[in-house]
Amino acid sequence: MAENSNHGMNRRDLLKATGAAVLVGGLAGCVGDDDADEPYEIGMVDSLTGTLEPYGERNERGSELALEHINDVGIGDDDRGLELSVQDDESLPEPAVDAARVLVEEEGVPLLIGSVGSGASMGIHESVIQGTDTVHISQNSTGAVLTEEPDLLRTSPSGAGKGGHLANLISDDGYDEVALTYVNNDYGVSLRDVFEENYDGDVLATVAHEEEEPSLSAEVSEMEATGAEAWLFITYAEEFIVFVNEMYDRGLHEEIQFYGAESTIADSILENTPEGSHDGMVGTSESAPEDSPVYQDFESRFQDAYDTSPTVWACYTYDAVMLSAIAIHVADEFDGPAIMDVIRDVTNDPGEVVNSLEEAKEIVDSGGDPDAINYEGVSGPIELDENGDPTGAYQVYEVQSHEYVWGDVLT
Amino acid sequence: MVDQLPAAFVEWIVSNGQLFASGLVFSSIIILGSIGLALVYAIGDFPSFAHGDLMTVGAYTAVVVNVILGLHLAIGFVVAMVVTAAVALGTDKLVFRPLEGRAIELLITSIGVAFAYRALIHMGFGPSSRSYDVGGRGGIEWIRETFGVTVTPRGATIVLTTLVLVTALHLVLQYTTLGRMMRATAENKELARISGIRTQRVLAAMWLIGGALAGAGGVFLGLELVIRPRLGFSILVVLFAAVILGGIGSVYGAMLGGFVIGMAHELTPMIGAAVGAVPLLPAFGSEYDAAVAFVIMILILIVKPTGIIGGKTSA
Amino acid sequence: MSLESRLRSTLAGRTEEEKRVLALIAGFLSIVLVLVVLGPVVALTGLPLPTLSISFIISTLAIAGMYLLLTLGLNVQWGYAGLVNFSVVAFWGIGAYTGALLTGAGSPHELELHPLYGLVVAIVLAAVLGFAIGLPTLRLRADYLAIATLGFSEIIRIIILNEEWLTAGGLGVGGMPTLVSTWPLSFTTPVLDPIADLLGAQTRTVHDLVFVMLLTFVVFLLLRRLQVSPWGRVLRTIRGDEDVAAALGKNTYWYKMQAFVLGCVIMAIAGWYYAHHVRFMTPAELDPIDTFYIWVAVILGGSGSNRGAIIGGFTVVIILQGTRLYNDFIDSILFFLTIDEAALRLLLVGLLVILVVRLRPEGILPPQREHIWPAALRERAGEEGEQ
């Protein structure tokens, strides 16, 4: 009697369990089919939550705009669209690998864009991409270590180039002493190292700070104690906001010359700091020349869509997506090896300069000659070298009357 | 040499004066957060890992009132306290109460609650940084002239308001029936219930007070930094250090712990230089500020395993 | 013996809960099987059906093994000895960094040693550090122990982040060799290559999967043995009521220290595996959030139970990875809303955690009869069979 009721319970339970498991498992995966009207699907790993989530948002804007422009004209002779399957890496390397695995192994994308942190990009590359034919482009990673992986392409230049420009900038302005604060991760440490190597003068202090610190007053005090008149901020916009406000409160903005890089220029900084809090600040950032019609068009479309100016990070992501679309268009097949075959050539010399998929399509058909075109993006000429790194085009910017003003292009 | 010591010492304190001033403001925020956490711990009997994100709730409530609706931040502050208190109580009733005091399960659940708060704020407001629409920047002149340090009207407001709130809490705890009941329940919940104290009411009061203080702390944190979904989470670990340092079960311990931890966090450059002056020990700077807070907490625990004031005897 | 009677005899000795869990697992596996089988079906016919790919399952399992090890390690500390340890990620990180710094091509020390060195040093280092941390903290009450260990975890993370001469700091360390490329494991390649090809996966992933699952199995057996041993019994007594154990003349502190160190060593081994699996390591990964996830795993699984730890580990992996597979579904159902999918996923994870703990606070598979010596169980079953 006891046995019968046990069996009954088992069958019922099995049914219940199956039902529950269906809910979980039944939503997994994605349709795989090659209907010609279906859009091309590529993957993106992005930091949508976690410490780098503001960058996720910036990247999203860049990729959304790129997709709009791409899908307005369509890829290939049959004008197929492009779809981006996005997974979150929570701003950490391990979830980044998990995210990449879903895209590469489950959804089988031939091209993956990802991610923001250099540790995440390296983790993805070493552990998911290597050994497959998947094309891998990082949209935001600037750590020097990515240069060691020639198959890890990126649209964000290595910090190596920038550091030299910054060093020259500060020296040329006549400062032979500088105090430096940097965000203590792959981005900040890389740039700090390159800066220190290239700077002729004395770095009186290198003050590390972490992302999302609850207080940066002690760091400011440490920099103040050095007596340096020029301070270099190698940090993200969010932390820079706190620094600027703190220094404004202490009246330091009138004594110190601010220097920064590509992340200390963002509309959100201007929105969250008082007028005059860092006028006179100087920095270098990658950019397409401000007077280039491409960039102006991009900037106005960006403003219309998001009511704010694009940061260089949005630009990198825009370029990564646009470059992918052009490469897919020119490639013989929609698979990793074919795309990899053409992707450098479509953005390098020789070739007629194009700034969008639309323009590229006018010159070359699907499966055509990649050397016929040379994509130059909104973040710069790109020009991927043998290490997969783009050449950066750098420009000086200044803060004047609490607005950003662009200056000389650096070579 | 010996009579030079005090002067050198004084000079050392003065030259690090800004660190002390910043420490006062930071401590105030920590105190507000850790009192709420201590209350949950003492009466609710578990460490709530959602407390940092509860502070974020307060910060964003004030954003709605001050930035979106355009009212003065003072109103936003009060509304933030009320709303956060309500959220805290609501979460307890909905999520925590059914688990009937099982500490570890409550802890795990509070992790889930933290995710939920953060995710909802992220979905509602997006990850970009925001600031309150209020002045109060720039150092107060007479403080600058007298002490040579910068304290902004914002900072002064934070310190003074915290003082007021803490004093109010002290008065409630010592001189009201509710306060006595809260203290009794914190001391020994079973005994309190047997002696007729309506523990449900006390628990509710505790969530409301703890939530309100968390909301206040969140607004102040947003005032000093920049408001983003992960705002409160960034100080969660520091809050725990403060509560443990002061001793679980003691609200006064949390106040003291918050002060010590907050000051230590800001005074790290001074501490690091002092340590470096000792032969064979390395100097360090602000990059170790969180570590310093923890080391102090651990040292206190070694000497007094129940924290400075703590000493709850019931299990 | 017919299938039915075989099934019946397997199920006969099981408790209700065990049966329920078995049913749940069976149900889940059938769904997975269906989804996998649908893969080629969809490829051939183009029907719009959900699928799961084998290579994805394999690589997910290869990292799941690490979660299992961590959960088993924490279970020794919490489930056996009642220690609330919040430094899980720190010991995992120590194991990972040891492996990385000793073997990584990108390591500042440029040693590029064999992974075995990394494993040995990781174990020793974890034991020593576990002992050092346990020394002042194990005397503390559970709540204090929790935050004290959390404090130590953060201190370790901050040291690793800032002492660049030792760890390369924020830059991270990369270039660790895969385990399958080193001796003696390289001998398995002739066997694994064809299997990997057949499954559409990479050899190193298949190898890592087998390796970590074997490792987990060995640790699991070891821990089960310990659980029923006199050592395990003493720990259970300590966990239940320390005063009783002390009254019985046991040095409770020393027993707790042993459990703590054992757990830390297992966690470090999990980290060492990670270093050779993902092959890039940064200080950012020592984020306390990962400690929280392992705690969720231990509690969801059922404290004190090794099988529960295994189930809990899998459950957390399923929650974390499973919620990634929803995007298409969410898009089609909630197309009228612009949903922030990443934040929604975070919300989902939080709600799932709250829900599972609420519905089954004791865990999916709390200790059943692990504490009873197997021989006694057989005897009892024999008696019942005779009736």
Short mmCIF file of C-alpha atoms in Angstrom, two decimals, chain A residues 6 9 13, chain C residues 14-21 368:
data_model
loop_
_atom_site.label_atom_id
_atom_site.label_comp_id
_atom_site.label_asym_id
_atom_site.label_seq_id
_atom_site.Cartn_x
_atom_site.Cartn_y
_atom_site.Cartn_z
CA ASN A 6 4.89 6.36 -3.48
CA MET A 9 3.51 10.63 -5.94
CA ASP A 13 5.91 14.87 -9.23
CA ARG C 14 14.90 6.99 -0.95
CA THR C 15 13.22 9.56 1.18
CA GLU C 16 10.36 11.67 -0.11
CA GLU C 17 12.58 14.64 -0.66
CA GLU C 18 15.15 12.64 -2.50
CA LYS C 19 12.47 11.29 -4.78
CA ARG C 20 11.14 14.73 -5.47
CA VAL C 21 14.58 16.02 -6.31
CA GLN C 368 18.69 13.30 4.44
#
